[in-house]
């Protein structure tokens, strides 16, 4: 049976004056890049070669008004090779 892993990472923005202008869904593509930077290059290449991803990810507003990055690994392999490395992320820098 495949293991489904749900990971939620709270994002804290350094510039609170800009946080109201940021729509959570607009962070998705940038966070996708961050995710690929944290998996090994072989697995990232594999993910780019298949028609359907064995994971999903999105950014939503949290209950406290902040942002929550949600990553769902839908297979055992993606749980090990994607969700586990993502769970060790301590900080990121997003540039648009």
Coordinates of C-alpha atoms in Angstrom, one line a residue:
X1 CA 0.0 0.0 0.0
X2 CA 1.3 3.5 -0.9
X3 CA 2.0 5.9 1.9
X4 CA 0.5 9.4 1.7
X5 CA 2.5 12.0 3.5
X6 CA 1.0 15.5 4.4
X7 CA 3.5 18.2 5.2
X8 CA 2.6 21.8 6.2
X9 CA 5.3 24.4 6.5
X10 CA 4.5 27.8 8.0
X11 CA 6.0 30.7 6.0
X12 CA 7.0 33.8 7.8
X13 CA 7.6 36.8 5.6
X14 CA 10.4 39.2 6.5
X15 CA 8.5 42.2 5.2
X16 CA 5.1 42.3 6.8
X17 CA 4.2 45.5 4.9
X18 CA 4.1 43.5 1.7
X19 CA 2.3 40.4 3.0
X20 CA -1.2 41.8 2.5
X21 CA -0.4 42.3 -1.2
X22 CA 0.7 38.7 -1.8
X23 CA -1.9 36.2 -2.9
X24 CA -1.1 32.8 -1.6
X25 CA -1.8 31.0 -4.9
X26 CA 0.8 33.3 -6.6
X27 CA 3.5 31.7 -4.5
X28 CA 2.9 28.2 -5.9
X29 CA 5.3 28.4 -8.9
X30 CA 8.1 29.9 -6.8
X31 CA 7.6 27.3 -4.1
X32 CA 7.7 24.6 -6.7
X33 CA 11.2 25.8 -7.7
X34 CA 12.2 25.7 -4.0
X35 CA 10.9 22.1 -3.7
X36 CA 12.9 21.0 -6.8
X37 CA 16.1 22.6 -5.3
X38 CA 15.7 20.4 -2.2
X39 CA 15.4 17.0 -3.9
X40 CA 18.3 15.2 -5.6
X41 CA 18.8 16.1 -9.2
X42 CA 18.1 12.6 -10.5
X43 CA 14.7 12.6 -8.8
X44 CA 13.9 16.1 -10.0
X45 CA 14.7 15.0 -13.6
X46 CA 12.5 12.0 -13.2
X47 CA 9.6 14.2 -12.0
X48 CA 10.0 16.5 -15.0
X49 CA 9.8 13.5 -17.3
X50 CA 6.5 12.0 -16.1
X51 CA 3.0 13.2 -17.1
X52 CA 1.5 13.2 -13.6
X53 CA 3.3 14.3 -10.4
X54 CA 3.3 11.9 -7.4
X55 CA 2.8 14.9 -5.2
X56 CA 0.9 18.1 -4.9
X57 CA 1.8 21.4 -3.4
X58 CA 0.0 24.7 -2.7
X59 CA 0.2 27.8 -0.5
X60 CA -2.8 29.0 1.5
X61 CA -3.6 31.5 4.2
X62 CA -3.2 30.1 7.6
X63 CA -5.5 30.6 10.5
X64 CA -3.3 33.3 12.0
X65 CA -3.2 35.2 8.7
X66 CA 0.2 34.0 7.7
X67 CA 1.0 31.5 4.9
X68 CA 1.1 27.7 4.9
X69 CA 2.9 25.7 2.3
X70 CA 1.2 22.4 1.9
X71 CA 3.0 19.5 0.3
X72 CA 1.3 16.1 -0.2
X73 CA 3.4 13.1 -1.2
X74 CA 1.2 10.5 -2.8
X75 CA 3.6 7.5 -3.1
X76 CA 6.2 5.9 -0.9
X77 CA 9.0 7.1 -3.1
X78 CA 7.8 10.7 -3.2
X79 CA 7.4 10.6 0.5
X80 CA 11.0 9.5 1.0
X81 CA 12.6 11.5 -1.8
X82 CA 10.5 14.7 -1.7
X83 CA 8.6 15.1 1.5
X84 CA 11.4 14.1 3.8
X85 CA 14.0 16.6 2.3
X86 CA 11.3 19.3 2.2
X87 CA 10.6 18.8 6.0
X88 CA 14.2 19.9 6.7
X89 CA 13.9 23.3 5.0
X90 CA 14.6 25.9 7.6
X91 CA 14.5 29.1 5.4
X92 CA 14.1 30.1 1.8
X93 CA 14.4 33.3 -0.2
X94 CA 11.8 33.9 -2.9
X95 CA 12.5 36.4 -5.6
X96 CA 10.0 37.5 -8.2

